[in-house]
XYZ file of N, CA and C in Angstrom:
426
model
N 2.213 12.711 -1.891
C 1.439 12.009 -0.869
C 1.836 12.560 0.500
N 0.844 12.900 1.303
C 1.137 13.493 2.597
C 1.152 12.497 3.742
N 0.909 11.220 3.458
C 0.997 10.184 4.488
C 1.678 8.940 3.926
N 2.299 8.201 4.817
C 2.779 6.861 4.494
C 1.744 5.908 5.074
N 1.177 5.065 4.225
C 0.119 4.151 4.639
C 0.641 2.722 4.709
N 0.554 2.140 5.886
C 0.849 0.735 6.097
C -0.498 0.028 6.237
N -0.611 -1.139 5.634
C -1.857 -1.910 5.701
C -1.496 -3.334 6.097
N -2.107 -3.809 7.158
C -1.840 -5.146 7.680
C -3.103 -5.981 7.596
N -3.054 -7.064 6.826
C -4.187 -7.984 6.669
C -3.854 -9.291 7.371
N -4.605 -9.585 8.430
C -4.391 -10.830 9.171
C -4.843 -12.005 8.304
N -3.963 -13.008 8.184
C -4.236 -14.118 7.266
C -4.222 -15.486 7.924
N -3.435 -15.654 8.992
C -3.280 -16.977 9.613
C -3.409 -16.834 11.129
N -4.266 -17.647 11.695
C -4.365 -17.717 13.156
C -3.721 -19.017 13.582
N -2.562 -18.911 14.206
C -1.835 -20.092 14.656
C -2.103 -20.322 16.142
N -1.492 -21.339 16.696
C -1.744 -21.719 18.083
C -1.456 -20.579 19.066
N -0.316 -19.925 18.912
C 0.083 -18.887 19.864
C 0.334 -17.540 19.198
N -0.035 -17.414 17.939
C 0.250 -16.164 17.237
C -0.754 -15.925 16.115
N -0.675 -14.722 15.595
C -1.452 -14.325 14.429
C -0.458 -13.826 13.389
N -0.589 -14.282 12.156
C 0.311 -13.886 11.074
C -0.467 -13.026 10.087
N 0.179 -11.967 9.618
C -0.444 -11.034 8.672
C 0.497 -10.752 7.516
N -0.090 -10.226 6.443
C 0.689 -9.623 5.359
C 0.725 -8.126 5.626
N 1.884 -7.502 5.424
C 2.025 -6.060 5.609
C 2.351 -5.423 4.262
N 1.557 -4.409 3.909
C 1.732 -3.656 2.671
C 2.216 -2.253 3.010
N 3.138 -1.742 2.213
C 3.619 -0.367 2.353
C 3.171 0.382 1.109
N 2.332 1.396 1.313
C 1.758 2.164 0.210
C 1.220 1.253 -0.905
N 0.530 0.178 -0.503
C -0.148 -0.694 -1.456
C 0.648 -1.874 -1.976
N 1.949 -1.938 -1.672
C 2.778 -3.049 -2.153
C 3.106 -4.008 -1.015
N 2.946 -5.315 -1.277
C 3.278 -6.316 -0.263
C 4.741 -6.164 0.123
N 4.994 -6.081 1.426
C 6.355 -5.837 1.905
C 6.902 -6.992 2.740
N 6.114 -7.501 3.700
C 6.618 -8.538 4.595
C 5.451 -9.166 5.342
N 5.781 -9.945 6.360
C 4.781 -10.516 7.250
C 4.905 -9.890 8.632
N 3.856 -10.049 9.410
C 3.825 -9.568 10.792
C 3.411 -10.736 11.675
N 4.080 -10.884 12.809
C 3.674 -11.842 13.824
C 3.197 -11.044 15.034
N 2.023 -11.397 15.524
C 1.457 -10.807 16.740
C 1.039 -11.931 17.668
N 0.581 -11.527 18.839
C 0.015 -12.504 19.761
C -1.281 -13.078 19.197
N -1.909 -13.959 19.944
C -3.138 -14.647 19.548
C -4.286 -13.664 19.337
N -5.023 -13.855 18.241
C -6.195 -13.035 17.970
C -7.316 -13.456 18.908
N -7.980 -12.453 19.488
C -9.165 -12.684 20.312
C -10.213 -11.669 19.890
N -11.472 -12.026 19.974
C -12.527 -11.105 19.548
C -12.569 -9.898 20.472
N -12.465 -8.716 19.869
C -12.471 -7.444 20.602
C -13.886 -7.075 20.995
N -14.056 -6.726 22.262
C -15.341 -6.249 22.772
C -15.152 -4.768 23.076
N -15.715 -3.910 22.232
C -15.512 -2.470 22.356
C -15.966 -1.962 23.726
N -15.093 -1.141 24.343
C -15.408 -0.536 25.627
C -15.196 -1.451 26.824
N -14.736 -2.680 26.594
C -14.547 -3.654 27.673
C -13.214 -4.353 27.443
N -12.312 -4.240 28.394
C -10.985 -4.851 28.227
C -10.882 -6.250 28.822
N -11.990 -6.827 29.267
C -11.934 -8.145 29.901
C -11.581 -9.264 28.919
N -11.737 -9.030 27.611
C -11.410 -10.027 26.584
C -9.905 -10.218 26.429
N -9.142 -9.243 26.905
C -7.688 -9.240 26.697
C -6.985 -10.150 27.714
N -6.074 -10.980 27.218
C -5.178 -11.751 28.068
C -3.832 -11.019 28.009
N -3.370 -10.424 29.125
C -2.141 -9.628 29.084
C -0.962 -10.387 28.467
N -0.264 -9.699 27.580
C 0.939 -10.207 26.891
C 0.677 -11.412 26.004
N -0.613 -11.695 25.705
C -0.941 -12.855 24.861
C -2.117 -12.562 23.941
N -2.329 -11.273 23.607
C -3.483 -10.898 22.803
C -3.077 -9.911 21.720
N -3.498 -10.176 20.491
C -3.277 -9.234 19.387
C -4.158 -8.004 19.598
N -3.696 -6.865 19.106
C -4.437 -5.621 19.265
C -5.686 -5.627 18.381
N -6.669 -4.792 18.720
C -7.878 -4.730 17.888
C -7.582 -4.188 16.491
N -8.331 -4.687 15.523
C -8.248 -4.138 14.166
C -8.636 -2.664 14.232
N -8.083 -1.879 13.302
C -8.397 -0.458 13.262
C -7.310 0.307 12.549
N -7.454 1.630 12.532
C -6.454 2.501 11.905
C -5.780 3.291 13.008
N -4.440 3.240 13.028
C -3.664 3.851 14.090
C -2.585 4.773 13.526
N -2.415 5.889 14.200
C -1.325 6.818 13.892
C -0.046 6.197 14.439
N 1.028 6.225 13.649
C 2.315 5.663 14.052
C 3.274 6.822 14.285
N 3.811 6.894 15.499
C 4.674 8.012 15.892
C 6.005 7.482 16.421
N 7.055 8.330 16.395
C 8.339 7.901 16.961
C 8.242 7.789 18.488
N 8.915 6.778 19.033
C 8.917 6.551 20.485
C 10.329 6.161 20.916
N 10.866 6.858 21.896
C 12.172 6.494 22.467
C 11.957 5.361 23.454
N 12.374 4.180 23.079
C 12.128 2.989 23.882
C 13.224 2.775 24.913
N 12.889 2.807 26.201
C 13.886 2.503 27.223
C 14.327 1.034 27.170
N 13.428 0.154 26.748
C 13.748 -1.272 26.671
C 14.741 -1.563 25.544
N 14.504 -0.961 24.361
C 15.343 -1.244 23.189
C 16.457 -0.220 22.997
N 16.425 0.854 23.773
C 17.447 1.907 23.716
C 17.587 2.533 22.341
N 16.454 2.715 21.675
C 16.444 3.393 20.383
C 15.031 3.869 20.070
N 14.906 4.625 19.001
C 13.612 5.128 18.564
C 12.917 4.056 17.727
N 11.665 3.770 18.092
C 10.863 2.762 17.408
C 9.506 3.355 17.043
N 8.852 2.808 16.022
C 7.495 3.240 15.696
C 6.507 2.720 16.749
N 5.617 3.604 17.214
C 4.618 3.253 18.209
C 3.230 3.598 17.679
N 2.282 2.690 17.877
C 0.890 2.918 17.478
C 0.182 3.679 18.597
N -0.468 4.769 18.246
C -1.159 5.583 19.238
C -2.599 5.117 19.432
N -3.062 5.288 20.664
C -4.483 5.111 21.023
C -5.043 3.743 20.664
N -4.312 2.694 21.008
C -4.795 1.328 20.807
C -5.670 0.962 22.007
N -6.952 0.654 21.791
C -7.837 0.350 22.918
C -7.316 -0.809 23.770
N -7.291 -0.600 25.081
C -6.904 -1.616 26.075
C -5.413 -1.957 26.070
N -4.592 -1.219 25.317
C -3.154 -1.492 25.232
C -2.357 -0.206 25.436
N -1.138 -0.356 25.910
C -0.197 0.756 26.041
C 1.097 0.393 25.324
N 1.673 1.364 24.666
C 3.009 1.259 24.075
C 3.151 0.065 23.124
N 2.316 0.037 22.094
C 2.412 -0.990 21.053
C 3.431 -0.519 20.020
N 4.507 -1.269 19.875
C 5.613 -0.904 18.998
C 5.684 -1.830 17.794
N 6.405 -1.389 16.774
C 6.801 -2.242 15.659
C 8.291 -2.489 15.855
N 8.685 -3.770 15.917
C 10.104 -4.079 16.121
C 10.426 -5.471 15.592
N 11.669 -5.868 15.719
C 12.080 -7.197 15.269
C 11.810 -8.225 16.363
N 11.737 -9.469 15.950
C 11.503 -10.601 16.836
C 11.022 -11.763 15.995
N 11.043 -12.959 16.564
C 10.751 -14.150 15.777
C 9.559 -14.976 16.242
N 9.215 -14.887 17.510
C 8.222 -15.812 18.063
C 7.308 -15.073 19.037
N 6.187 -15.683 19.420
C 5.242 -15.015 20.312
C 5.872 -14.512 21.612
N 6.864 -15.210 22.111
C 7.516 -14.782 23.352
C 8.286 -13.465 23.190
N 8.525 -13.039 21.944
C 9.257 -11.793 21.676
C 8.342 -10.576 21.645
N 7.045 -10.779 21.790
C 6.105 -9.673 21.727
C 5.216 -9.655 22.956
N 4.839 -8.470 23.364
C 3.859 -8.295 24.439
C 2.710 -7.462 23.875
N 2.252 -7.863 22.695
C 1.221 -7.125 21.982
C 1.765 -6.364 20.792
N 3.081 -6.229 20.702
C 3.714 -5.473 19.618
C 3.653 -6.236 18.295
N 3.971 -5.522 17.211
C 3.995 -6.092 15.875
C 5.436 -6.432 15.524
N 5.699 -7.699 15.244
C 7.030 -8.156 14.843
C 7.028 -8.356 13.340
N 8.010 -7.802 12.649
C 8.056 -7.914 11.187
C 9.118 -8.912 10.753
N 8.868 -9.584 9.631
C 9.800 -10.563 9.093
C 9.146 -11.344 7.976
N 9.588 -12.594 7.810
C 9.071 -13.483 6.775
C 8.537 -14.737 7.464
N 7.238 -15.022 7.254
C 6.617 -16.194 7.883
C 7.193 -17.451 7.251
N 7.827 -18.281 8.083
C 8.417 -19.498 7.531
C 8.344 -20.670 8.502
N 7.324 -20.680 9.330
C 7.146 -21.801 10.235
C 6.029 -21.525 11.216
N 5.604 -22.561 11.901
C 4.514 -22.453 12.867
C 4.907 -21.508 14.007
N 4.079 -20.461 14.241
C 4.333 -19.475 15.296
C 5.738 -18.870 15.179
N 6.161 -18.576 13.942
C 7.542 -18.116 13.740
C 7.643 -17.218 12.509
N 8.451 -16.173 12.604
C 8.874 -15.423 11.428
C 10.387 -15.294 11.476
N 11.009 -15.327 10.312
C 12.459 -15.194 10.204
C 12.834 -13.900 9.518
N 14.120 -13.701 9.352
C 14.675 -12.520 8.686
C 14.122 -11.221 9.280
N 13.901 -11.237 10.578
C 13.234 -10.115 11.230
C 14.090 -8.855 11.271
N 15.344 -8.976 11.634
C 16.188 -7.773 11.732
C 16.365 -7.073 10.389
N 16.731 -7.786 9.315
C 16.856 -7.069 8.040
C 15.520 -6.532 7.525
N 14.429 -7.259 7.796
C 13.110 -6.781 7.378
C 12.740 -5.515 8.132
N 12.989 -5.499 9.430
C 12.716 -4.307 10.240
C 13.548 -3.121 9.741
N 14.836 -3.361 9.478
C 15.709 -2.279 8.989
C 15.187 -1.715 7.670
N 14.739 -2.584 6.776
C 14.211 -2.126 5.481
C 12.911 -1.342 5.656
N 12.038 -1.802 6.551
C 10.800 -1.078 6.813
C 11.085 0.291 7.410
N 12.079 0.366 8.283
C 12.406 1.642 8.927
C 12.922 2.668 7.929
N 13.485 2.252 6.813
C 13.894 3.203 5.776
C 12.668 4.000 5.318
N 11.566 3.319 5.068
C 10.329 3.990 4.651
C 9.773 4.892 5.758
N 9.718 4.357 6.968
C 9.112 5.096 8.079
C 9.957 6.317 8.446
N 11.253 6.134 8.582
C 12.139 7.260 8.937
C 12.110 8.336 7.852
N 12.116 7.919 6.591
C 12.055 8.889 5.492
C 10.763 9.706 5.582
N 9.660 9.044 5.857
C 8.382 9.744 5.989
C 8.444 10.761 7.121
N 8.937 10.356 8.267
C 9.040 11.286 9.398
C 9.958 12.461 9.071
N 11.074 12.171 8.401
C 12.047 13.231 8.066
C 11.454 14.295 7.162
N 10.562 13.910 6.250
C 9.984 14.902 5.337
C 8.626 15.413 5.810
N 8.274 15.071 7.053
C 7.061 15.611 7.645
C 5.781 14.874 7.321
N 5.894 13.677 6.756
C 4.696 12.889 6.491
C 4.216 12.209 7.765
N 2.913 12.051 7.867
C 2.366 11.241 8.939
C 2.372 9.793 8.484
N 2.466 8.880 9.459
C 2.467 7.447 9.172
C 1.243 6.846 9.867
N 0.509 6.017 9.118
C -0.655 5.331 9.658
C -0.562 3.861 9.302
N -1.137 3.038 10.180
C -1.277 1.607 9.884
C -2.753 1.238 10.064
N -3.276 0.546 9.074
C -4.627 0.011 9.151
C -4.497 -1.498 9.294
N -5.115 -2.036 10.338
C -5.058 -3.468 10.615
C -6.457 -4.039 10.392
N -6.528 -5.078 9.569
C -7.809 -5.697 9.233
C -7.780 -7.173 9.574
N -8.860 -7.648 10.214
C -8.977 -9.081 10.531
C -9.311 -9.871 9.289
């Protein structure tokens, strides 16, 4: 296989967040917490509420990014309409994301737990793919 495919299916719209199931190469792996889902209007960014809006559904190339905020290399989604620097990282609640994808286990309203170990486990797959020259993609579906 020449790509690592991540697939994110949004399943729960909560008060301040959106919860998804994340699959790695077809197998359920964890949950994702994002900001609030809002209907995307193509070509118009007025629908977006800064730091409080989930990214549009679509397929995105995932590339390594040296994060000055986190002081390490993180996966970044390229070419997300109306957004800059969308990362995959650990965190538990909507306040921990500014549009980024937080990975963990959904276990409460607007909350995911076990984020750090889940992120570390996901990075094993992503780093391995990058090391052997595979491209990484994520498809996000509403």
